[in-house]
Amino acid sequence: MTKMVWHKSLQKRIHGFPIHQQLIMVANELNRAQNLINDPQEYKNCLEPALELMDLFLADKSGSLLRDIIAKSYIRESDEVATIKNALLQLNPTAWTMLIEYSR
């Protein structure tokens, strides 16, 4: 089985984005997954791009526990996506501030 590529043009450009924007891209996919938790296939269809973005984000960094947590949510279809999303955004103060301002 071939791996699905969700963000074909992003691989070369991802590191040109500020870190907070890269984290927000992952959080956006996690938000979609959270909204579709009751549809197992759509839930996984949202987590796959989140995992891909994390892989791109981590390409020049060491591994991340957060990526492993997203993968575990993919496997067991947990309802912890909101917690994961918040933890991800808290990694960068700018991303966290943008989330707070957006949710007002």
N, CA, C and O atoms as a Tinker XYZ file with bonds, in Angstrom:
   416  protein
     1  N      0.837000   -1.173000    0.000000    73     2
     2  CA     0.000000    0.000000    0.000000    64     1     3
     3  C      0.891000    1.249000    0.000000    63     2     4     5
     4  O      1.848000    1.341000    0.769000    81     3
     5  N      0.568000    2.183000   -0.854000    73     3     6
     6  CA     1.340000    3.425000   -0.930000    64     5     7
     7  C      0.825000    4.425000    0.093000    63     6     8     9
     8  O     -0.371000    4.505000    0.376000    81     7
     9  N      1.758000    5.175000    0.630000    73     7    10
    10  CA     1.401000    6.198000    1.613000    64     9    11
    11  C      0.728000    7.361000    0.891000    63    10    12    13
    12  O      1.224000    7.844000   -0.127000    81    11
    13  N     -0.391000    7.798000    1.422000    73    11    14
    14  CA    -1.122000    8.939000    0.865000    64    13    15
    15  C     -0.363000   10.216000    1.206000    63    14    16    17
    16  O      0.046000   10.413000    2.350000    81    15
    17  N     -0.176000   11.074000    0.224000    73    15    18
    18  CA     0.454000   12.373000    0.452000    64    17    19
    19  C     -0.649000   13.421000    0.405000    63    18    20    21
    20  O     -1.303000   13.606000   -0.621000    81    19
    21  N     -0.846000   14.096000    1.515000    73    19    22
    22  CA    -1.929000   15.061000    1.637000    64    21    23
    23  C     -1.495000   16.474000    1.263000    63    22    24    25
    24  O     -2.293000   17.254000    0.744000    81    23
    25  N     -0.245000   16.800000    1.522000    73    23    26
    26  CA     0.250000   18.156000    1.304000    64    25    27
    27  C      1.434000   18.104000    0.345000    63    26    28    29
    28  O      2.583000   18.271000    0.753000    81    27
    29  N      1.142000   17.872000   -0.931000    73    27    30
    30  CA     2.185000   17.629000   -1.924000    64    29    31
    31  C      3.162000   18.784000   -2.081000    63    30    32    33
    32  O      4.367000   18.551000   -2.179000    81    31
    33  N      2.689000   19.996000   -2.107000    73    31    34
    34  CA     3.575000   21.136000   -2.360000    64    33    35
    35  C      4.204000   21.684000   -1.083000    63    34    36    37
    36  O      5.065000   22.561000   -1.148000    81    35
    37  N      3.796000   21.192000    0.044000    73    35    38
    38  CA     4.238000   21.777000    1.306000    64    37    39
    39  C      5.595000   21.269000    1.778000    63    38    40    41
    40  O      6.280000   21.950000    2.542000    81    39
    41  N      5.986000   20.093000    1.335000    73    39    42
    42  CA     7.218000   19.479000    1.820000    64    41    43
    43  C      8.428000   20.408000    1.665000    63    42    44    45
    44  O      9.255000   20.498000    2.572000    81    43
    45  N      8.535000   21.083000    0.545000    73    43    46
    46  CA     9.678000   21.960000    0.301000    64    45    47
    47  C      9.513000   23.321000    0.960000    63    46    48    49
    48  O     10.493000   24.041000    1.154000    81    47
    49  N      8.287000   23.677000    1.302000    73    47    50
    50  CA     8.024000   25.025000    1.802000    64    49    51
    51  C      7.783000   25.112000    3.304000    63    50    52    53
    52  O      7.808000   26.210000    3.860000    81    51
    53  N      7.554000   23.997000    3.970000    73    51    54
    54  CA     7.089000   24.036000    5.367000    64    53    55
    55  C      8.027000   24.804000    6.291000    63    54    56    57
    56  O      7.573000   25.519000    7.184000    81    55
    57  N      9.320000   24.660000    6.082000    73    55    58
    58  CA    10.256000   25.317000    6.999000    64    57    59
    59  C     10.424000   26.799000    6.696000    63    58    60    61
    60  O     11.157000   27.497000    7.396000    81    59
    61  N      9.748000   27.286000    5.658000    73    59    62
    62  CA     9.710000   28.717000    5.387000    64    61    63
    63  C      8.638000   29.421000    6.208000    63    62    64    65
    64  O      8.635000   30.647000    6.323000    81    63
    65  N      7.734000   28.641000    6.775000    73    63    66
    66  CA     6.685000   29.199000    7.623000    64    65    67
    67  C      7.208000   29.335000    9.054000    63    66    68    69
    68  O      8.028000   28.528000    9.492000    81    67
    69  N      6.743000   30.343000    9.778000    73    67    70
    70  CA     7.130000   30.445000   11.192000    64    69    71
    71  C      6.636000   29.213000   11.955000    63    70    72    73
    72  O      5.649000   28.589000   11.564000    81    71
    73  N      7.314000   28.873000   13.023000    73    71    74
    74  CA     6.961000   27.682000   13.800000    64    73    75
    75  C      5.509000   27.739000   14.263000    63    74    76    77
    76  O      4.808000   26.728000   14.220000    81    75
    77  N      5.052000   28.905000   14.705000    73    75    78
    78  CA     3.664000   28.971000   15.187000    64    77    79
    79  C      2.681000   28.629000   14.071000    63    78    80    81
    80  O      1.649000   28.009000   14.331000    81    79
    81  N      2.978000   29.015000   12.851000    73    79    82
    82  CA     2.076000   28.705000   11.745000    64    81    83
    83  C      2.114000   27.208000   11.407000    63    82    84    85
    84  O      1.087000   26.626000   11.058000    81    83
    85  N      3.289000   26.592000   11.509000    73    83    86
    86  CA     3.393000   25.154000   11.281000    64    85    87
    87  C      2.558000   24.396000   12.319000    63    86    88    89
    88  O      1.855000   23.444000   11.981000    81    87
    89  N      2.639000   24.820000   13.567000    73    87    90
    90  CA     1.867000   24.168000   14.629000    64    89    91
    91  C      0.372000   24.384000   14.432000    63    90    92    93
    92  O     -0.424000   23.481000   14.691000    81    91
    93  N     -0.010000   25.557000   13.983000    73    91    94
    94  CA    -1.430000   25.839000   13.735000    64    93    95
    95  C     -1.957000   24.971000   12.586000    63    94    96    97
    96  O     -3.116000   24.556000   12.609000    81    95
    97  N     -1.123000   24.698000   11.592000    73    95    98
    98  CA    -1.554000   23.805000   10.502000    64    97    99
    99  C     -1.908000   22.426000   11.047000    63    98   100   101
   100  O     -2.917000   21.840000   10.656000    81    99
   101  N     -1.072000   21.906000   11.953000    73    99   102
   102  CA    -1.359000   20.601000   12.563000    64   101   103
   103  C     -2.616000   20.703000   13.415000    63   102   104   105
   104  O     -3.478000   19.825000   13.366000    81   103
   105  N     -2.719000   21.772000   14.195000    73   103   106
   106  CA    -3.884000   21.956000   15.059000    64   105   107
   107  C     -5.179000   22.032000   14.252000    63   106   108   109
   108  O     -6.219000   21.547000   14.695000    81   107
   109  N     -5.113000   22.632000   13.090000    73   107   110
   110  CA    -6.292000   22.719000   12.228000    64   109   111
   111  C     -6.792000   21.324000   11.842000    63   110   112   113
   112  O     -7.994000   21.059000   11.866000    81   111
   113  N     -5.859000   20.438000   11.488000    73   111   114
   114  CA    -6.256000   19.066000   11.144000    64   113   115
   115  C     -6.811000   18.342000   12.369000    63   114   116   117
   116  O     -7.760000   17.566000   12.256000    81   115
   117  N     -6.221000   18.595000   13.541000    73   115   118
   118  CA    -6.728000   17.977000   14.773000    64   117   119
   119  C     -8.127000   18.495000   15.097000    63   118   120   121
   120  O     -8.968000   17.745000   15.594000    81   119
   121  N     -8.374000   19.751000   14.823000    73   119   122
   122  CA    -9.702000   20.318000   15.047000    64   121   123
   123  C    -10.732000   19.638000   14.146000    63   122   124   125
   124  O    -11.845000   19.340000   14.580000    81   123
   125  N    -10.356000   19.397000   12.903000    73   123   126
   126  CA   -11.265000   18.680000   11.998000    64   125   127
   127  C    -11.555000   17.283000   12.534000    63   126   128   129
   128  O    -12.700000   16.830000   12.515000    81   127
   129  N    -10.517000   16.603000   13.013000    73   127   130
   130  CA   -10.707000   15.260000   13.567000    64   129   131
   131  C    -11.650000   15.304000   14.766000    63   130   132   133
   132  O    -12.545000   14.470000   14.897000    81   131
   133  N    -11.437000   16.278000   15.627000    73   131   134
   134  CA   -12.290000   16.423000   16.813000    64   133   135
   135  C    -13.755000   16.587000   16.412000    63   134   136   137
   136  O    -14.640000   16.031000   17.064000    81   135
   137  N    -14.015000   17.334000   15.362000    73   135   138
   138  CA   -15.391000   17.563000   14.910000    64   137   139
   139  C    -16.014000   16.327000   14.268000    63   138   140   141
   140  O    -17.235000   16.241000   14.143000    81   139
   141  N    -15.182000   15.372000   13.861000    73   139   142
   142  CA   -15.684000   14.179000   13.172000    64   141   143
   143  C    -15.427000   12.901000   13.964000    63   142   144   145
   144  O    -15.356000   11.819000   13.382000    81   143
   145  N    -15.288000   13.014000   15.267000    73   143   146
   146  CA   -14.966000   11.869000   16.119000    64   145   147
   147  C    -16.012000   10.751000   16.007000    63   146   148   149
   148  O    -15.685000    9.584000   16.223000    81   147
   149  N    -17.252000   11.087000   15.677000    73   147   150
   150  CA   -18.310000   10.072000   15.588000    64   149   151
   151  C    -18.326000    9.330000   14.260000    63   150   152   153
   152  O    -19.101000    8.389000   14.088000    81   151
   153  N    -17.493000    9.734000   13.332000    73   151   154
   154  CA   -17.368000    9.054000   12.037000    64   153   155
   155  C    -15.948000    8.503000   11.941000    63   154   156   157
   156  O    -15.041000    9.232000   11.539000    81   155
   157  N    -15.729000    7.239000   12.299000    73   155   158
   158  CA   -14.368000    6.686000   12.390000    64   157   159
   159  C    -13.517000    6.885000   11.141000    63   158   160   161
   160  O    -12.329000    7.185000   11.260000    81   159
   161  N    -14.078000    6.728000    9.961000    73   159   162
   162  CA   -13.270000    6.877000    8.747000    64   161   163
   163  C    -12.874000    8.333000    8.508000    63   162   164   165
   164  O    -11.724000    8.614000    8.173000    81   163
   165  N    -13.800000    9.238000    8.676000    73   163   166
   166  CA   -13.484000   10.659000    8.501000    64   165   167
   167  C    -12.521000   11.143000    9.581000    63   166   168   169
   168  O    -11.660000   11.985000    9.323000    81   167
   169  N    -12.672000   10.607000   10.789000    73   167   170
   170  CA   -11.756000   10.925000   11.885000    64   169   171
   171  C    -10.328000   10.577000   11.481000    63   170   172   173
   172  O     -9.413000   11.386000   11.642000    81   171
   173  N    -10.146000    9.378000   10.958000    73   171   174
   174  CA    -8.805000    8.959000   10.513000    64   173   175
   175  C     -8.350000    9.766000    9.306000    63   174   176   177
   176  O     -7.165000   10.072000    9.173000    81   175
   177  N     -9.274000   10.108000    8.435000    73   175   178
   178  CA    -8.917000   10.921000    7.268000    64   177   179
   179  C     -8.409000   12.306000    7.684000    63   178   180   181
   180  O     -7.669000   12.941000    6.934000    81   179
   181  N     -8.793000   12.769000    8.850000    73   179   182
   182  CA    -8.289000   14.050000    9.358000    64   181   183
   183  C     -6.970000   13.886000   10.109000    63   182   184   185
   184  O     -6.120000   14.776000   10.079000    81   183
   185  N     -6.802000   12.763000   10.771000    73   183   186
   186  CA    -5.556000   12.552000   11.513000    64   185   187
   187  C     -4.381000   12.234000   10.587000    63   186   188   189
   188  O     -3.237000   12.546000   10.919000    81   187
   189  N     -4.644000   11.623000    9.438000    73   187   190
   190  CA    -3.548000   11.315000    8.503000    64   189   191
   191  C     -2.810000   12.578000    8.062000    63   190   192   193
   192  O     -1.579000   12.592000    8.105000    81   191
   193  N     -3.506000   13.647000    7.638000    73   191   194
   194  CA    -2.771000   14.864000    7.291000    64   193   195
   195  C     -2.085000   15.501000    8.499000    63   194   196   197
   196  O     -1.033000   16.124000    8.351000    81   195
   197  N     -2.666000   15.353000    9.687000    73   195   198
   198  CA    -2.018000   15.884000   10.894000    64   197   199
   199  C     -0.688000   15.172000   11.128000    63   198   200   201
   200  O      0.314000   15.804000   11.460000    81   199
   201  N     -0.690000   13.859000   10.954000    73   199   202
   202  CA     0.550000   13.090000   11.103000    64   201   203
   203  C      1.563000   13.475000   10.035000    63   202   204   205
   204  O      2.755000   13.597000   10.318000    81   203
   205  N      1.093000   13.663000    8.816000    73   203   206
   206  CA     1.994000   14.070000    7.736000    64   205   207
   207  C      2.626000   15.428000    8.042000    63   206   208   209
   208  O      3.831000   15.605000    7.866000    81   207
   209  N      1.820000   16.379000    8.496000    73   207   210
   210  CA     2.349000   17.694000    8.839000    64   209   211
   211  C      3.347000   17.615000    9.990000    63   210   212   213
   212  O      4.362000   18.312000    9.981000    81   211
   213  N      3.064000   16.771000   10.980000    73   211   214
   214  CA     4.021000   16.595000   12.082000    64   213   215
   215  C      5.326000   16.023000   11.557000    63   214   216   217
   216  O      6.401000   16.442000   11.985000    81   215
   217  N      5.247000   15.071000   10.634000    73   215   218
   218  CA     6.467000   14.512000   10.035000    64   217   219
   219  C      7.261000   15.584000    9.307000    63   218   220   221
   220  O      8.486000   15.638000    9.419000    81   219
   221  N      6.569000   16.438000    8.560000    73   219   222
   222  CA     7.252000   17.527000    7.860000    64   221   223
   223  C      7.855000   18.518000    8.859000    63   222   224   225
   224  O      8.982000   18.981000    8.684000    81   223
   225  N      7.101000   18.833000    9.892000    73   223   226
   226  CA     7.561000   19.761000   10.921000    64   225   227
   227  C      8.797000   19.226000   11.629000    63   226   228   229
   228  O      9.713000   19.980000   11.956000    81   227
   229  N      8.814000   17.919000   11.864000    73   227   230
   230  CA     9.908000   17.293000   12.617000    64   229   231
   231  C     11.064000   16.825000   11.742000    63   230   232   233
   232  O     12.027000   16.255000   12.255000    81   231
   233  N     10.990000   17.050000   10.445000    73   231   234
   234  CA    11.993000   16.505000    9.521000    64   233   235
   235  C     13.418000   16.869000    9.905000    63   234   236   237
   236  O     14.322000   16.051000    9.742000    81   235
   237  N     13.638000   18.059000   10.402000    73   235   238
   238  CA    15.001000   18.438000   10.776000    64   237   239
   239  C     15.156000   18.554000   12.287000    63   238   240   241
   240  O     16.063000   19.228000   12.776000    81   239
   241  N     14.269000   17.894000   13.018000    73   239   242
   242  CA    14.313000   17.909000   14.477000    64   241   243
   243  C     14.312000   16.464000   14.977000    63   242   244   245
   244  O     14.062000   15.532000   14.212000    81   243
   245  N     14.589000   16.293000   16.240000    73   243   246
   246  CA    14.504000   14.948000   16.804000    64   245   247
   247  C     13.039000   14.573000   16.981000    63   246   248   249
   248  O     12.165000   15.431000   16.861000    81   247
   249  N     12.763000   13.322000   17.260000    73   247   250
   250  CA    11.394000   12.819000   17.365000    64   249   251
   251  C     10.566000   13.552000   18.400000    63   250   252   253
   252  O     11.106000   14.266000   19.246000    81   251
   253  N      9.280000   13.380000   18.333000    73   251   254
   254  CA     8.386000   14.091000   19.239000    64   253   255
   255  C      7.387000   13.134000   19.861000    63   254   256   257
   256  O      6.780000   12.310000   19.177000    81   255
   257  N      7.231000   13.256000   21.146000    73   255   258
   258  CA     6.223000   12.472000   21.855000    64   257   259
   259  C      4.827000   12.842000   21.375000    63   258   260   261
   260  O      3.935000   11.995000   21.320000    81   259
   261  N      4.647000   14.106000   21.030000    73   259   262
   262  CA     3.339000   14.559000   20.572000    64   261   263
   263  C      2.912000   13.856000   19.292000    63   262   264   265
   264  O      1.736000   13.532000   19.129000    81   263
   265  N      3.843000   13.618000   18.389000    73   263   266
   266  CA     3.533000   12.906000   17.148000    64   265   267
   267  C      3.066000   11.489000   17.473000    63   266   268   269
   268  O      2.129000   10.983000   16.855000    81   267
   269  N      3.718000   10.857000   18.436000    73   267   270
   270  CA     3.332000    9.510000   18.849000    64   269   271
   271  C      1.929000    9.501000   19.463000    63   270   272   273
   272  O      1.168000    8.554000   19.267000    81   271
   273  N      1.596000   10.547000   20.197000    73   271   274
   274  CA     0.265000   10.640000   20.805000    64   273   275
   275  C     -0.808000   10.780000   19.731000    63   274   276   277
   276  O     -1.875000   10.176000   19.840000    81   275
   277  N     -0.532000   11.581000   18.683000    73   275   278
   278  CA    -1.476000   11.706000   17.573000    64   277   279
   279  C     -1.660000   10.349000   16.900000    63   278   280   281
   280  O     -2.780000    9.961000   16.566000    81   279
   281  N     -0.555000    9.628000   16.702000    73   279   282
   282  CA    -0.635000    8.309000   16.064000    64   281   283
   283  C     -1.463000    7.340000   16.910000    63   282   284   285
   284  O     -2.229000    6.546000   16.364000    81   283
   285  N     -1.319000    7.396000   18.217000    73   283   286
   286  CA    -2.119000    6.527000   19.089000    64   285   287
   287  C     -3.599000    6.875000   18.990000    63   286   288   289
   288  O     -4.447000    5.984000   19.036000    81   287
   289  N     -3.920000    8.157000   18.854000    73   287   290
   290  CA    -5.318000    8.552000   18.681000    64   289   291
   291  C     -5.874000    8.011000   17.375000    63   290   292   293
   292  O     -7.047000    7.651000   17.285000    81   291
   293  N     -5.016000    7.960000   16.365000    73   291   294
   294  CA    -5.421000    7.408000   15.071000    64   293   295
   295  C     -5.774000    5.937000   15.213000    63   294   296   297
   296  O     -6.766000    5.474000   14.651000    81   295
   297  N     -4.976000    5.213000   15.953000    73   295   298
   298  CA    -5.168000    3.766000   16.097000    64   297   299
   299  C     -6.384000    3.440000   16.958000    63   298   300   301
   300  O     -7.181000    2.573000   16.599000    81   299
   301  N     -6.531000    4.120000   18.079000    73   299   302
   302  CA    -7.614000    3.738000   18.992000    64   301   303
   303  C     -8.812000    4.673000   18.968000    63   302   304   305
   304  O     -9.743000    4.504000   19.755000    81   303
   305  N     -8.801000    5.661000   18.071000    73   303   306
   306  CA    -9.921000    6.583000   17.913000    64   305   307
   307  C    -10.364000    7.170000   19.247000    63   306   308   309
   308  O    -11.525000    7.051000   19.638000    81   307
   309  N     -9.430000    7.800000   19.933000    73   307   310
   310  CA    -9.748000    8.386000   21.234000    64   309   311
   311  C    -10.392000    9.762000   21.069000    63   310   312   313
   312  O    -10.366000   10.354000   19.990000    81   311
   313  N    -10.956000   10.242000   22.141000    73   311   314
   314  CA   -11.588000   11.560000   22.111000    64   313   315
   315  C    -10.682000   12.603000   22.767000    63   314   316   317
   316  O    -11.171000   13.598000   23.302000    81   315
   317  N     -9.379000   12.384000   22.729000    73   315   318
   318  CA    -8.420000   13.283000   23.363000    64   317   319
   319  C     -7.855000   14.320000   22.394000    63   318   320   321
   320  O     -6.870000   14.985000   22.717000    81   319
   321  N     -8.449000   14.469000   21.227000    73   319   322
   322  CA    -7.891000   15.335000   20.200000    64   321   323
   323  C     -7.826000   16.787000   20.662000    63   322   324   325
   324  O     -6.857000   17.479000   20.351000    81   323
   325  N     -8.810000   17.259000   21.381000    73   323   326
   326  CA    -8.794000   18.645000   21.864000    64   325   327
   327  C     -7.613000   18.869000   22.806000    63   326   328   329
   328  O     -6.954000   19.906000   22.735000    81   327
   329  N     -7.345000   17.918000   23.677000    73   327   330
   330  CA    -6.211000   18.017000   24.595000    64   329   331
   331  C     -4.900000   18.020000   23.832000    63   330   332   333
   332  O     -3.993000   18.790000   24.148000    81   331
   333  N     -4.797000   17.165000   22.832000    73   331   334
   334  CA    -3.590000   17.101000   22.009000    64   333   335
   335  C     -3.391000   18.421000   21.277000    63   334   336   337
   336  O     -2.280000   18.949000   21.229000    81   335
   337  N     -4.460000   18.950000   20.711000    73   335   338
   338  CA    -4.389000   20.220000   19.977000    64   337   339
   339  C     -3.909000   21.337000   20.888000    63   338   340   341
   340  O     -3.047000   22.124000   20.496000    81   339
   341  N     -4.450000   21.420000   22.092000    73   339   342
   342  CA    -4.036000   22.460000   23.029000    64   341   343
   343  C     -2.577000   22.295000   23.441000    63   342   344   345
   344  O     -1.851000   23.281000   23.556000    81   343
   345  N     -2.146000   21.061000   23.664000    73   343   346
   346  CA    -0.735000   20.821000   24.014000    64   345   347
   347  C      0.174000   21.241000   22.874000    63   346   348   349
   348  O      1.227000   21.835000   23.102000    81   347
   349  N     -0.224000   20.940000   21.659000    73   347   350
   350  CA     0.564000   21.314000   20.481000    64   349   351
   351  C      0.723000   22.829000   20.396000    63   350   352   353
   352  O      1.830000   23.326000   20.191000    81   351
   353  N     -0.355000   23.548000   20.548000    73   351   354
   354  CA    -0.309000   25.007000   20.426000    64   353   355
   355  C      0.428000   25.664000   21.586000    63   354   356   357
   356  O      0.969000   26.759000   21.437000    81   355
   357  N      0.451000   25.008000   22.729000    73   355   358
   358  CA     1.174000   25.557000   23.870000    64   357   359
   359  C      2.686000   25.442000   23.703000    63   358   360   361
   360  O      3.439000   26.026000   24.482000    81   359
   361  N      3.136000   24.698000   22.700000    73   359   362
   362  CA     4.570000   24.601000   22.434000    64   361   363
   363  C      5.149000   25.926000   21.951000    63   362   364   365
   364  O      6.358000   26.147000   22.029000    81   363
   365  N      4.291000   26.800000   21.455000    73   363   366
   366  CA     4.763000   28.067000   20.913000    64   365   367
   367  C      3.843000   29.182000   21.412000    63   366   368   369
   368  O      2.639000   29.144000   21.159000    81   367
   369  N      4.392000   30.170000   22.117000    73   367   370
   370  CA     3.551000   31.238000   22.677000    64   369   371
   371  C      2.722000   31.983000   21.626000    63   370   372   373
   372  O      1.575000   32.345000   21.890000    81   371
   373  N      3.284000   32.213000   20.448000    73   371   374
   374  CA     2.541000   32.927000   19.407000    64   373   375
   375  C      1.329000   32.116000   18.950000    63   374   376   377
   376  O      0.237000   32.661000   18.788000    81   375
   377  N      1.526000   30.822000   18.746000    73   375   378
   378  CA     0.420000   29.951000   18.329000    64   377   379
   379  C     -0.661000   29.924000   19.409000    63   378   380   381
   380  O     -1.851000   29.990000   19.101000    81   379
   381  N     -0.249000   29.828000   20.671000    73   379   382
   382  CA    -1.211000   29.775000   21.777000    64   381   383
   383  C     -2.003000   31.083000   21.854000    63   382   384   385
   384  O     -3.222000   31.057000   22.026000    81   383
   385  N     -1.324000   32.215000   21.728000    73   383   386
   386  CA    -1.983000   33.518000   21.771000    64   385   387
   387  C     -2.980000   33.650000   20.625000    63   386   388   389
   388  O     -4.079000   34.174000   20.812000    81   387
   389  N     -2.596000   33.172000   19.430000    73   387   390
   390  CA    -3.505000   33.237000   18.290000    64   389   391
   391  C     -4.748000   32.399000   18.530000    63   390   392   393
   392  O     -5.845000   32.805000   18.146000    81   391
   393  N     -4.601000   31.239000   19.157000    73   391   394
   394  CA    -5.752000   30.392000   19.468000    64   393   395
   395  C     -6.681000   31.102000   20.440000    63   394   396   397
   396  O     -7.897000   31.099000   20.248000    81   395
   397  N     -6.126000   31.707000   21.477000    73   395   398
   398  CA    -6.933000   32.399000   22.484000    64   397   399
   399  C     -7.702000   33.549000   21.837000    63   398   400   401
   400  O     -8.893000   33.730000   22.091000    81   399
   401  N     -7.007000   34.329000   20.994000    73   399   402
   402  CA    -7.658000   35.467000   20.338000    64   401   403
   403  C     -8.737000   35.001000   19.375000    63   402   404   405
   404  O     -9.787000   35.635000   19.269000    81   403
   405  N     -8.490000   33.894000   18.667000    73   403   406
   406  CA    -9.453000   33.391000   17.681000    64   405   407
   407  C    -10.715000   32.862000   18.365000    63   406   408   409
   408  O    -11.815000   32.988000   17.829000    81   407
   409  N    -10.554000   32.276000   19.536000    73   407   410
   410  CA   -11.710000   31.663000   20.196000    64   409   411
   411  C    -12.569000   32.674000   20.954000    63   410   412   413
   412  O    -13.601000   32.301000   21.511000    81   411
   413  N    -12.177000   33.912000   20.986000    73   411   414
   414  CA   -12.992000   34.933000   21.682000    64   413   415
   415  C    -14.189000   35.317000   20.875000    63   414   416
   416  O    -14.979000   36.158000   21.305000    81   415
